[in-house]
Coordinates of C-alpha atoms in Angstrom, one line a residue:
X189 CA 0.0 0.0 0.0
X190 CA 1.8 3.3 -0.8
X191 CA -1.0 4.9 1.4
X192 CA -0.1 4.9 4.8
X193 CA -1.5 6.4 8.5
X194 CA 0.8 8.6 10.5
X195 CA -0.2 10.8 13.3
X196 CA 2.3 14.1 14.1
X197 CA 0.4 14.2 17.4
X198 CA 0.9 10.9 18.6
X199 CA 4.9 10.8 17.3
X200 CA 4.9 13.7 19.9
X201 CA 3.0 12.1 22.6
X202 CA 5.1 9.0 22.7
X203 CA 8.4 11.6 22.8
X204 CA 8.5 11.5 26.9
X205 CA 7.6 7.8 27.2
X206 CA 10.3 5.3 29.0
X207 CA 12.7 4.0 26.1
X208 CA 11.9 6.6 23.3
X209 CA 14.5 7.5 20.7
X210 CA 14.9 8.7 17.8
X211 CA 15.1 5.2 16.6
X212 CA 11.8 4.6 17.2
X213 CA 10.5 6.5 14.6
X214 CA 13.6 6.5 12.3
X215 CA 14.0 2.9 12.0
X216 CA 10.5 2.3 10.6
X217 CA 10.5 5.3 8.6
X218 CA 14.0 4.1 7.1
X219 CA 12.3 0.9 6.3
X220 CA 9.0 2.4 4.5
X221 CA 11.2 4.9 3.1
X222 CA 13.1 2.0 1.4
X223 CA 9.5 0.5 0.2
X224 CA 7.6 2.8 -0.8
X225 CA 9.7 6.1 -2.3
X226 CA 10.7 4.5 -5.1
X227 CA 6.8 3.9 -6.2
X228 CA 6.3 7.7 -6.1
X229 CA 9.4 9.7 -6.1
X230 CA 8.9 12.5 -3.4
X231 CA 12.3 13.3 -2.3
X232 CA 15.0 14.8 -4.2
X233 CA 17.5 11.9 -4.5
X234 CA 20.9 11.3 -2.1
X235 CA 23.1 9.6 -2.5
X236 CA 23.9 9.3 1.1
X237 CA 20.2 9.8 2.4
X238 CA 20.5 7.0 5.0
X239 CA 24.1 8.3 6.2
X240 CA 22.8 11.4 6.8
X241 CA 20.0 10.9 8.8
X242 CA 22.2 8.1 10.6
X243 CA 24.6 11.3 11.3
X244 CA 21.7 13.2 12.9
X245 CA 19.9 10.7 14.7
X246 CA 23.3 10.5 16.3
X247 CA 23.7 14.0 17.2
X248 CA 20.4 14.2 18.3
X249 CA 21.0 11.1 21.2
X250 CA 24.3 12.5 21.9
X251 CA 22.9 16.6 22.4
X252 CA 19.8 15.2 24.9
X253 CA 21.1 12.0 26.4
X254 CA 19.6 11.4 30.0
X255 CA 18.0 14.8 29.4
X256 CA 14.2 14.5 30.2
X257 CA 13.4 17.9 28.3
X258 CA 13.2 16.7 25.2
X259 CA 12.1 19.0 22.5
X260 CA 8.6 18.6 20.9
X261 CA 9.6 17.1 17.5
X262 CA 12.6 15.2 18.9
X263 CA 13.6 12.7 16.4
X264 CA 10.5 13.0 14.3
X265 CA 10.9 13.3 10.4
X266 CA 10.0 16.0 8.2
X267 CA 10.5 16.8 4.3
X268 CA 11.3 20.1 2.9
X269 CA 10.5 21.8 -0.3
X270 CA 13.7 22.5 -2.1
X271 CA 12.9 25.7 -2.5
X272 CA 14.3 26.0 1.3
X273 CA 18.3 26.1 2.1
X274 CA 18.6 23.4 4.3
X275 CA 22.7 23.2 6.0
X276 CA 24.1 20.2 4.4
X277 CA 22.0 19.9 1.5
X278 CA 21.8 21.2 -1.9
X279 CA 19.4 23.2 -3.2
X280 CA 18.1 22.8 -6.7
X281 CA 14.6 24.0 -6.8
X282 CA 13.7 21.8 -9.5
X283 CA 16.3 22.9 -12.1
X284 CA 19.1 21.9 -13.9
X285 CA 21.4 25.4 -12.2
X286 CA 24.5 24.2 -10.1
X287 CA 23.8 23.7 -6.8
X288 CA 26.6 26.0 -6.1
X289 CA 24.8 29.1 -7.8
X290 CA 21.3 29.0 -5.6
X291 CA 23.3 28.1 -2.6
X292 CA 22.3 30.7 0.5
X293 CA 22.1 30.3 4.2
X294 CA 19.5 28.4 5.7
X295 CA 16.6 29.8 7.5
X296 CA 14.9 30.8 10.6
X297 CA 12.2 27.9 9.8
X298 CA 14.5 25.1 9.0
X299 CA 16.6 26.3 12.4
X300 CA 13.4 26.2 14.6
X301 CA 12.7 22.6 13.3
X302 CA 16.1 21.6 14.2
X303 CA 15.9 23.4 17.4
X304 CA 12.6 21.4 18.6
X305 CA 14.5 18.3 17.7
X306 CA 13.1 17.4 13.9
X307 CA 15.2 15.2 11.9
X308 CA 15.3 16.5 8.3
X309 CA 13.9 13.6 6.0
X310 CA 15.1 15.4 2.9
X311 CA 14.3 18.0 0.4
X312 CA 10.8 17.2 -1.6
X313 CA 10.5 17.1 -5.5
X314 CA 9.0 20.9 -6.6
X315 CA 8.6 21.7 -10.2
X316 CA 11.2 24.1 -11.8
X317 CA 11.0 27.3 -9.3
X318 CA 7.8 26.4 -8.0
X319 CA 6.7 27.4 -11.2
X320 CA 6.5 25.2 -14.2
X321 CA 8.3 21.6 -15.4
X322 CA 8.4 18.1 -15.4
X323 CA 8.7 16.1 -11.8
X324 CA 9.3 12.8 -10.9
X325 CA 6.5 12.3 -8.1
X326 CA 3.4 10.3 -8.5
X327 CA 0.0 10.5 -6.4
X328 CA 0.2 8.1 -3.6
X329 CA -3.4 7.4 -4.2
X330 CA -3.2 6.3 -7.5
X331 CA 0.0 6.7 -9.2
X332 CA -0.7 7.2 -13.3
X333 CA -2.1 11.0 -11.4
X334 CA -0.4 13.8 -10.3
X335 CA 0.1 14.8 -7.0
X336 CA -0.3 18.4 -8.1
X337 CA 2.2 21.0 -7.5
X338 CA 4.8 22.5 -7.4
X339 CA 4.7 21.2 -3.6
X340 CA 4.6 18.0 -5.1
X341 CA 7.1 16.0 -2.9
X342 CA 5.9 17.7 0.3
X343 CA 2.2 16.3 -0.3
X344 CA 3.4 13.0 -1.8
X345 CA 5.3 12.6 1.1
X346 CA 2.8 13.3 4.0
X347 CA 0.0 11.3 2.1
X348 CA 2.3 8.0 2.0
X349 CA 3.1 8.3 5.4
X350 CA 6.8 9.1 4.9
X351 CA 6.5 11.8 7.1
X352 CA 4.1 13.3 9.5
X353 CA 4.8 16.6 8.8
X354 CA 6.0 18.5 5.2
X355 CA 6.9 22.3 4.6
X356 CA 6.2 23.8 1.3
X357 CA 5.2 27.4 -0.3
X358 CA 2.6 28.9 -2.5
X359 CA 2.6 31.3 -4.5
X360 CA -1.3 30.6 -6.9
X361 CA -1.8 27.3 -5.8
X362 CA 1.3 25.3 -4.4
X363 CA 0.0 23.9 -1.1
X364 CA -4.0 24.5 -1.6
X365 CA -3.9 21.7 -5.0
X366 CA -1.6 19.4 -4.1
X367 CA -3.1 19.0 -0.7
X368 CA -5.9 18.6 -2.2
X369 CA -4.6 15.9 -5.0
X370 CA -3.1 14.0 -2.5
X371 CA -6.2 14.0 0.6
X372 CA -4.0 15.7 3.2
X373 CA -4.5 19.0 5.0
X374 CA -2.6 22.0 3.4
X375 CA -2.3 24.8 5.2
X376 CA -1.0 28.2 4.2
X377 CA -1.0 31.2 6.3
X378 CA -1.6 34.5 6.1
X379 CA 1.2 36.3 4.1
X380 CA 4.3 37.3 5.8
X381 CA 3.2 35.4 9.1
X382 CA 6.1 32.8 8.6
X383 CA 9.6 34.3 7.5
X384 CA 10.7 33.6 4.1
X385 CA 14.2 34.0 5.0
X386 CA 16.1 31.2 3.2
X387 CA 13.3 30.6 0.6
X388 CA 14.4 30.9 -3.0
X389 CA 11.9 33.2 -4.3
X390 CA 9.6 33.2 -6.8
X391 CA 7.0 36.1 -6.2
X392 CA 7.8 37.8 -3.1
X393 CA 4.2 39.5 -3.1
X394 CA 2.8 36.2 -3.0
X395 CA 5.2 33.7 -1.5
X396 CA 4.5 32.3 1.7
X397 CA 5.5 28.8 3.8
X398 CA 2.9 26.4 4.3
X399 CA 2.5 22.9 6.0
X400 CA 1.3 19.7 5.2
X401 CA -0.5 17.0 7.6
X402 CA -2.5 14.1 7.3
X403 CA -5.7 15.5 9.5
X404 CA -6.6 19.0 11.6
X405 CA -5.1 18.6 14.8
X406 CA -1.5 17.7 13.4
X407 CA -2.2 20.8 11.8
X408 CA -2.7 22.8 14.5
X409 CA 0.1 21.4 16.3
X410 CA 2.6 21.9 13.7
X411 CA 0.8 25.8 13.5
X412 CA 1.6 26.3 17.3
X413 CA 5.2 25.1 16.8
X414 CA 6.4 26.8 13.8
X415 CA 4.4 30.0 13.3
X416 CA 5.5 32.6 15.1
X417 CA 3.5 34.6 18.3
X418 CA 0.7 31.3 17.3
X419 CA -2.1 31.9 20.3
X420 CA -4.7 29.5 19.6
X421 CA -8.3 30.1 21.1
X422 CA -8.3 29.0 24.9
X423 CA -11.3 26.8 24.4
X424 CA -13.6 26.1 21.5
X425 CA -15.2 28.5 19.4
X426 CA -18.5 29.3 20.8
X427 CA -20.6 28.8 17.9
X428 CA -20.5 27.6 14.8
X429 CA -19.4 29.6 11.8
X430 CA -21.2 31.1 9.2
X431 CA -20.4 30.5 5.7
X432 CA -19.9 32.7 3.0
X433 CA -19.4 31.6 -0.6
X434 CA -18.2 33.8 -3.5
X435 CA -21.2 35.0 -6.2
X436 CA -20.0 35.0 -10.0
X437 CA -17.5 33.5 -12.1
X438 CA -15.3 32.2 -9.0
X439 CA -18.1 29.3 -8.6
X440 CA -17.4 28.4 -12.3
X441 CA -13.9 27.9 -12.2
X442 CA -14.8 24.0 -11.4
X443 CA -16.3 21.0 -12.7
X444 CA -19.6 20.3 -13.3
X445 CA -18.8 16.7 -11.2
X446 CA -17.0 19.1 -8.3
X447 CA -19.6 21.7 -8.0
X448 CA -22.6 18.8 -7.5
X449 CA -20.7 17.3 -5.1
X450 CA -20.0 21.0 -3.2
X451 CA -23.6 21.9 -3.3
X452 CA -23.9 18.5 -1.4
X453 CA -21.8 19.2 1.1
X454 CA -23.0 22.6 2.0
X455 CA -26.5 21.3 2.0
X456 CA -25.5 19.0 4.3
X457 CA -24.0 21.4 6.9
X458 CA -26.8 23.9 6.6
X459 CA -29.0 20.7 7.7
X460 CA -26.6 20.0 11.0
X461 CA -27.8 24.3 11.7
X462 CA -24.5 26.3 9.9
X463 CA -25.7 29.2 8.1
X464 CA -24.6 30.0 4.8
X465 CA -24.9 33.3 3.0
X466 CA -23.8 34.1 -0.8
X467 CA -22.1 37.3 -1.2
X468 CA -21.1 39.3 -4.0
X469 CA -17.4 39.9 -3.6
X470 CA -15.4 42.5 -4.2
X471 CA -13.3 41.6 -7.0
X472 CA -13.1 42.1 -10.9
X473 CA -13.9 39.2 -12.9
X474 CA -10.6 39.9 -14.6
X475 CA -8.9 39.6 -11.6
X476 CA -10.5 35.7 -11.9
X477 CA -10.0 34.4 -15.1
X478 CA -8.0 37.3 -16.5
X479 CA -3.9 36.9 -16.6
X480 CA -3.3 39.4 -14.2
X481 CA -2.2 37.6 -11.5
X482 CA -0.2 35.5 -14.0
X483 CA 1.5 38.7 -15.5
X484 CA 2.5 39.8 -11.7
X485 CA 3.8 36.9 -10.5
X486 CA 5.7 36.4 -13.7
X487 CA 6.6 40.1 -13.8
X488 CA 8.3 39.1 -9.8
X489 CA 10.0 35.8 -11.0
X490 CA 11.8 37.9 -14.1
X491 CA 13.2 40.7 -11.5
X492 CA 14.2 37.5 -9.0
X493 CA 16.2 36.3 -11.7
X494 CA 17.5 38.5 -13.1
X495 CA 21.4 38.2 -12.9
X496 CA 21.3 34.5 -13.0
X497 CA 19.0 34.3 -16.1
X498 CA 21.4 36.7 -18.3
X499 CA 24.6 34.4 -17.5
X500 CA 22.9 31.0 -17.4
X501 CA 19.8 30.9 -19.5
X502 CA 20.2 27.8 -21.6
X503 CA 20.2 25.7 -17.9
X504 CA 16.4 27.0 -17.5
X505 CA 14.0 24.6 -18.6
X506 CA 11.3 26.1 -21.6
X507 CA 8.5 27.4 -19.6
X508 CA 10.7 29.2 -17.1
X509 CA 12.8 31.0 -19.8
X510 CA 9.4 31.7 -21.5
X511 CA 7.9 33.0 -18.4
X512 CA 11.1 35.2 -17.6
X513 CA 10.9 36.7 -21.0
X514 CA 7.0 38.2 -20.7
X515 CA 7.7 39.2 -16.8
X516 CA 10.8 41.2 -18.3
X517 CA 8.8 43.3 -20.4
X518 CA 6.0 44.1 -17.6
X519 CA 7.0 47.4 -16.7
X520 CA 7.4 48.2 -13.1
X521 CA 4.5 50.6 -13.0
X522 CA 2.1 47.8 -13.6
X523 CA 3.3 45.9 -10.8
X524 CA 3.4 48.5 -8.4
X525 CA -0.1 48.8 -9.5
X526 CA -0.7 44.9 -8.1
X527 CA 0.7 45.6 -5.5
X528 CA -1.8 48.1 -4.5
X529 CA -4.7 46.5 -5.4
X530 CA -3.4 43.4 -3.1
X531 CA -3.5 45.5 -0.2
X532 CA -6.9 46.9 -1.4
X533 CA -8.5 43.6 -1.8
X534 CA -7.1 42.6 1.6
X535 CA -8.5 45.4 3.2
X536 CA -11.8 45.1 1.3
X537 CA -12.5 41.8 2.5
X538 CA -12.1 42.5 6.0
X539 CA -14.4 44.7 6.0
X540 CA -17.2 42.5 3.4
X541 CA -17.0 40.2 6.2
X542 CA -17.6 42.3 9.0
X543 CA -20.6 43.8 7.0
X544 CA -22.0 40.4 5.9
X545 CA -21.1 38.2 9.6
X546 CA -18.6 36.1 7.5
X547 CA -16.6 33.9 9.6
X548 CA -15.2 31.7 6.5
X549 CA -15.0 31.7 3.2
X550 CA -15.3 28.6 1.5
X551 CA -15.2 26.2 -1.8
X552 CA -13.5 23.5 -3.3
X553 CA -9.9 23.4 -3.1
X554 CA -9.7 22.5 -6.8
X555 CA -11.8 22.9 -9.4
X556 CA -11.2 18.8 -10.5
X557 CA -9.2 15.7 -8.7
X558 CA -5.9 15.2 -9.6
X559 CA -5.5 14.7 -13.4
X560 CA -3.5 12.0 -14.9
X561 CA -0.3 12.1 -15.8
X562 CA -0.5 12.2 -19.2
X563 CA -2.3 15.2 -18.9
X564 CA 0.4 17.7 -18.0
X565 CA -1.4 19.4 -15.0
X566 CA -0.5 19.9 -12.0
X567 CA -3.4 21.9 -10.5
X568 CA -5.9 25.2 -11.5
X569 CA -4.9 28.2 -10.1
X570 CA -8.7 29.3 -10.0
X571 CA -10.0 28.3 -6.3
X572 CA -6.7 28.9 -4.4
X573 CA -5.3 32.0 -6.3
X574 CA -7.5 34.9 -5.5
X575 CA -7.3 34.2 -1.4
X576 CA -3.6 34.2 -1.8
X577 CA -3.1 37.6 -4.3
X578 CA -5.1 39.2 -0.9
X579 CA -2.4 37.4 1.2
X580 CA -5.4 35.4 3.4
X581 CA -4.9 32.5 5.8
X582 CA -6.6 29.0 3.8
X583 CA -6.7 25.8 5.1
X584 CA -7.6 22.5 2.5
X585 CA -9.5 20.0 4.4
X586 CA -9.3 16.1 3.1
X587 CA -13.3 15.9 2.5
X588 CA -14.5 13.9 -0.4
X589 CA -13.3 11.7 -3.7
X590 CA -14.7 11.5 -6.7
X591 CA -14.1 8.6 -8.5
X592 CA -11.7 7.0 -6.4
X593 CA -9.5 10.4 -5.8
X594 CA -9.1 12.7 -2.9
X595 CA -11.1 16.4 -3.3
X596 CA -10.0 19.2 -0.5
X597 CA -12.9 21.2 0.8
X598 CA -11.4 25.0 1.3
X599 CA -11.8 27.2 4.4
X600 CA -10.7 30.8 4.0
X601 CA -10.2 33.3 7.4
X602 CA -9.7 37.1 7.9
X603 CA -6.0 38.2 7.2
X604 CA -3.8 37.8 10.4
X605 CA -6.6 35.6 12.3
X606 CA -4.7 32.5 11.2
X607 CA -5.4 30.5 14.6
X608 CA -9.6 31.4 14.3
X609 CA -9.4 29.8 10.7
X610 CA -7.9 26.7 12.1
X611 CA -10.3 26.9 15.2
X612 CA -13.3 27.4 13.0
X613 CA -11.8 24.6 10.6
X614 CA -12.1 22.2 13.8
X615 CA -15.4 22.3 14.2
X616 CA -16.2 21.9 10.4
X617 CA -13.5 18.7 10.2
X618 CA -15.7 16.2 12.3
X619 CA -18.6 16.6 9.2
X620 CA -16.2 16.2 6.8
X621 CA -14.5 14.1 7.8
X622 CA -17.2 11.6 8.2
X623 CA -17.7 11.8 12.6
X624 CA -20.8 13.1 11.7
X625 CA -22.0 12.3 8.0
X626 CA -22.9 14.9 5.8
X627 CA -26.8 14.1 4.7
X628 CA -27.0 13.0 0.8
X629 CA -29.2 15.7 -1.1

């Protein structure tokens, strides 16, 4: 089975228990490691994978032996995008560009997992610059389909149970699809709540660190750990949210399949008493299904490689050198233009929800399941892309399959109130998830 159970919260329970180490968890993740990566390619191959963790399983028993305080992720596992420096490994984001040439210093999120104990499993398969490009990684769930991307490794690898917990970025749609391709929980928060420092960049008005899990409350463990000044409710939301979903062409960007089995699922939770309310939102249609978004992020990648690109352009693969090309000829003007109507939109709806008693926004995570290989697609920008241009907290939620394959179901919060969205999301999970079944229309 390349499917496979693994809970971040228990790993952490079982830290302070009589006879833990890092063996514990390394030996059988070694040994599934060995089973089932080669089925669906989510790390970036070593050559000396297993010498290396060996090396830091062994620093890790010598730094706390006999030492009861233990840090929280004390010998547990967890994959990194390689779009993140990581001390002692390469960095290749995908590309064919010496290693020695995107080198830079690691960051403040890859030091706080080290800090808390986390062995790093390796760097995760992304598709050229998070952007565009052949990858090696299959779906876990069914492998002639895509996991989506470009976190493709990162979702692979939490949905095969290869590790608990996987950090990737987003820019349109890098955690939202793939989390959704591959029926694990992708979260990415609010922009500029998690330092980018040692991320290569792609659009730095968009970027932003997300996490992968296989359910909620991993989630909001790995959120309290790695997010900084995280202060999650004191107790449980005191009523249930009410639902707002987008009027107009957002609520076409889907499936005719997808958008059945969406109207289901909301009809369900207004029948166990959530309140849903359709709102016209305050957004162009161009802004949707327009290439704005496309010409500003492209716009970003061309000024973010700029040097590199002029010296080493044959080593880029086709799309990216085609990509770099249009953003070079987007004059700056236009994005600082962008750039203001991000900040406008964010602002805008903050105050849509206060007028209309939004708690969450929410849709499907994707507009299909994951398509097949063949296909060339690694995920629709569409449902994500529009929450993350206003630099909003979302959350994809494992919630359906159609046809055999995994479908998120997207919750969206107010800018900055990262912690409510994952609060709110708690009390949604148990209906989607099945602890309390959604009723059939």
């Amino acid at each position: 089975m390349l499917l496979h159970k693994v809970s971040l919260t228990e790993m952490m329970s079982r830290i302070h228990e009589p006879g833990y180490s890092p063996e514990t968890v390394l030996d059988p993740y070694l040994e599934r490691y060995r089973q089932v990566e080669p089925h669906i390619h989510a790390f970036v191959p070593e050559d000396e994978a297993e010498g290396r963790l060996d090396s830091e399983k062994a620093l890790l028993q010598r730094t706390y032996s006999g030492d009861e305080r233990k840090p929280a992720l004390f010998g547990i596992p967890v994959g990194i995008k390689d779009l993140l420096h990581v001390d002692g490994l390469p960095t290749r984001a995908g590309s064919q560009l010496s290693a020695e040439l995107l080198a830079g210093a690691q960051g403040s999120l890859v030091a706080k997992l080290r800090a808390l104990g986390a062995v790093i499993a390796g760097k995760t398969v992304t598709e050229e610059f998070a952007y565009n490009g052949p990858i090696a990684t299959l779906n876990p769930h069914n492998t002639g389909h895509t996991p989506g991307g470009s976190s493709a490794g990162s979702a692979a690898a939490v949905a095969a149970g290869l590790c608990p917990l996987a950090v990737g970025t987003q820019t349109l749609r890098s955690v939202i699809a793939p989390a959704s391709f591959c029926g694990v929980v992708g979260f990415k928060p609010s922009y500029g709540r998690v330092p980018l420092d040692g991320v290569l960049l792609f659009s730095p008005s968009f970027d932003t660190v997300g996490f992968f899990t296989q359910n909620l409350p991993d989630m909001e463990a790995a959120a309290a750990l790695l997010v900084p000044d995280w202060e999650a409710p004191a107790a449980p939301m005191p009523r249930k949210p009410v639902l707002g979903i987008p009027k107009g062409v957002y609520m076409e960007l889907m499936s005719a399949e997808v958008k059945g089995l969406f109207e289901a699922q909301i009809t369900g939770l207004e029948q166990l008493g959530y309140e849903v309310r359709y709102v016209q939102m305050p957004w162009e249609d161009e802004l949707i299904y327009g290439n704005a978004m496309l010409r500003f992020i492209e716009g970003e990648l061309a000024r973010e490689h700029e040097h590199r690109f002029a010296e080493h352009r044959a080593e880029y693969g086709l799309p990216v050198q085609e990509a770099i090309l249009r953003g070079q000829q987007i004059p700056e003007e236009e994005l600082e233009q962008y750039r203001t109507r991000q900040r406008e939109l964010r602002q805008d709806l903050m105050e849509l929800m206060e007028q209309e008693g939004i708690d969450l926004w929410v849709s499907p995570a994707q507009g299909g399941t994951a398509p097949k290989i063949e296909e060339r697609n690694t995920g629709w920008a569409g449902m994500p892309a529009v929450w993350g241009f206003a630099g909003v907290p979302t959350v994809s939620l494992p919630a359906a399959t159609l046809e055999g394959m995994p479908l998120g179901f997207q919750c969206i919060g107010r800018y900055g109130e990262d912690e409510e969205l994952l609060a709110w999301a708690r009390q949604l999970w148990p209906c989607l998830a099945g602890e309390q079944p959604l009723p059939v229309k």
